[in-house]
Amino acid sequence: MANNVSVFRAIEDLKWSSAHTWSFIAFALGLLFEAYLVGIAPIATGWFSLPSYLTALTLIWPFLWLIVGLIFVGPLSDRFGRKRLFILTMSMYAVGIALFIITTLVMPNYISLLITLAIMLAAAGGEMNVILTDMHEVMPRRHRSKAAFFLVNFINIGLMLVSFISLNTQLIGPFYQRLAIGS
């Protein structure tokens, strides 16, 4: 037990290394992608002629599925291991992205949009748990608060990116906007 404590303290006092940089980049891209997915829903309300109650559902949809991912993937990763759940969430992303591209470009409809967003956002919610937990475990103590501050700002960057794409494709029609956002 004492040996584990000394190893933990040694890890805590590490200097910033390339392993920390790559971990930070992976975590940042994960949060950026999660925010990008959240930003699709408000833009998608312009892709279909929707009654107000479906517009409201579309706007809360990403947050409902992020919560589902946050609630279930964290405890499941504790039980089955982070690596297994990482593979599961990455698979969910792959399936969701493929379905999103197929359904929004080939045969766009509202239900397929909700289904694909649900798959991807549940995965994103699960990844958010892992990212925030790992960030505290991986980053050296003296850099942890700075890393957390900058990491969380990638959520803003993801939302800005999807907004920028939407703004620049708004006038050329929904098909091209879906194409740009889905690529």
mmCIF file of C-alpha atoms in Angstrom, residues 3-4 9 27 34 37 39 49 60 67 82 106 119 129 132 148 152 158 163 174 181:
data_model
loop_
_atom_site.group_PDB
_atom_site.id
_atom_site.type_symbol
_atom_site.label_atom_id
_atom_site.label_comp_id
_atom_site.label_asym_id
_atom_site.label_seq_id
_atom_site.Cartn_x
_atom_site.Cartn_y
_atom_site.Cartn_z
ATOM 1 C CA ASN A 3 4.509 1.608 -2.385
ATOM 2 C CA ASN A 4 1.360 2.588 -4.333
ATOM 3 C CA ARG A 9 3.137 10.955 -5.598
ATOM 4 C CA PHE A 27 -9.090 15.286 -24.728
ATOM 5 C CA GLU A 34 -18.989 16.761 -28.517
ATOM 6 C CA LEU A 37 -22.554 17.584 -32.244
ATOM 7 C CA GLY A 39 -24.458 22.565 -32.171
ATOM 8 C CA SER A 49 -40.589 22.449 -41.668
ATOM 9 C CA ILE A 60 -33.327 19.911 -25.995
ATOM 10 C CA ILE A 67 -27.150 13.200 -19.900
ATOM 11 C CA ARG A 82 -12.515 2.309 -19.668
ATOM 12 C CA VAL A 106 -29.485 10.772 -49.233
ATOM 13 C CA ILE A 119 -26.386 7.713 -30.897
ATOM 14 C CA ASN A 129 -16.994 11.556 -18.241
ATOM 15 C CA LEU A 132 -12.765 14.894 -17.408
ATOM 16 C CA ALA A 148 -8.656 21.939 -17.177
ATOM 17 C CA VAL A 152 -13.092 23.128 -21.219
ATOM 18 C CA GLY A 158 -16.558 23.268 -31.184
ATOM 19 C CA SER A 163 -21.783 27.935 -36.087
ATOM 20 C CA PRO A 174 -30.154 23.036 -46.593
ATOM 21 C CA ILE A 181 -21.827 20.043 -41.404
#
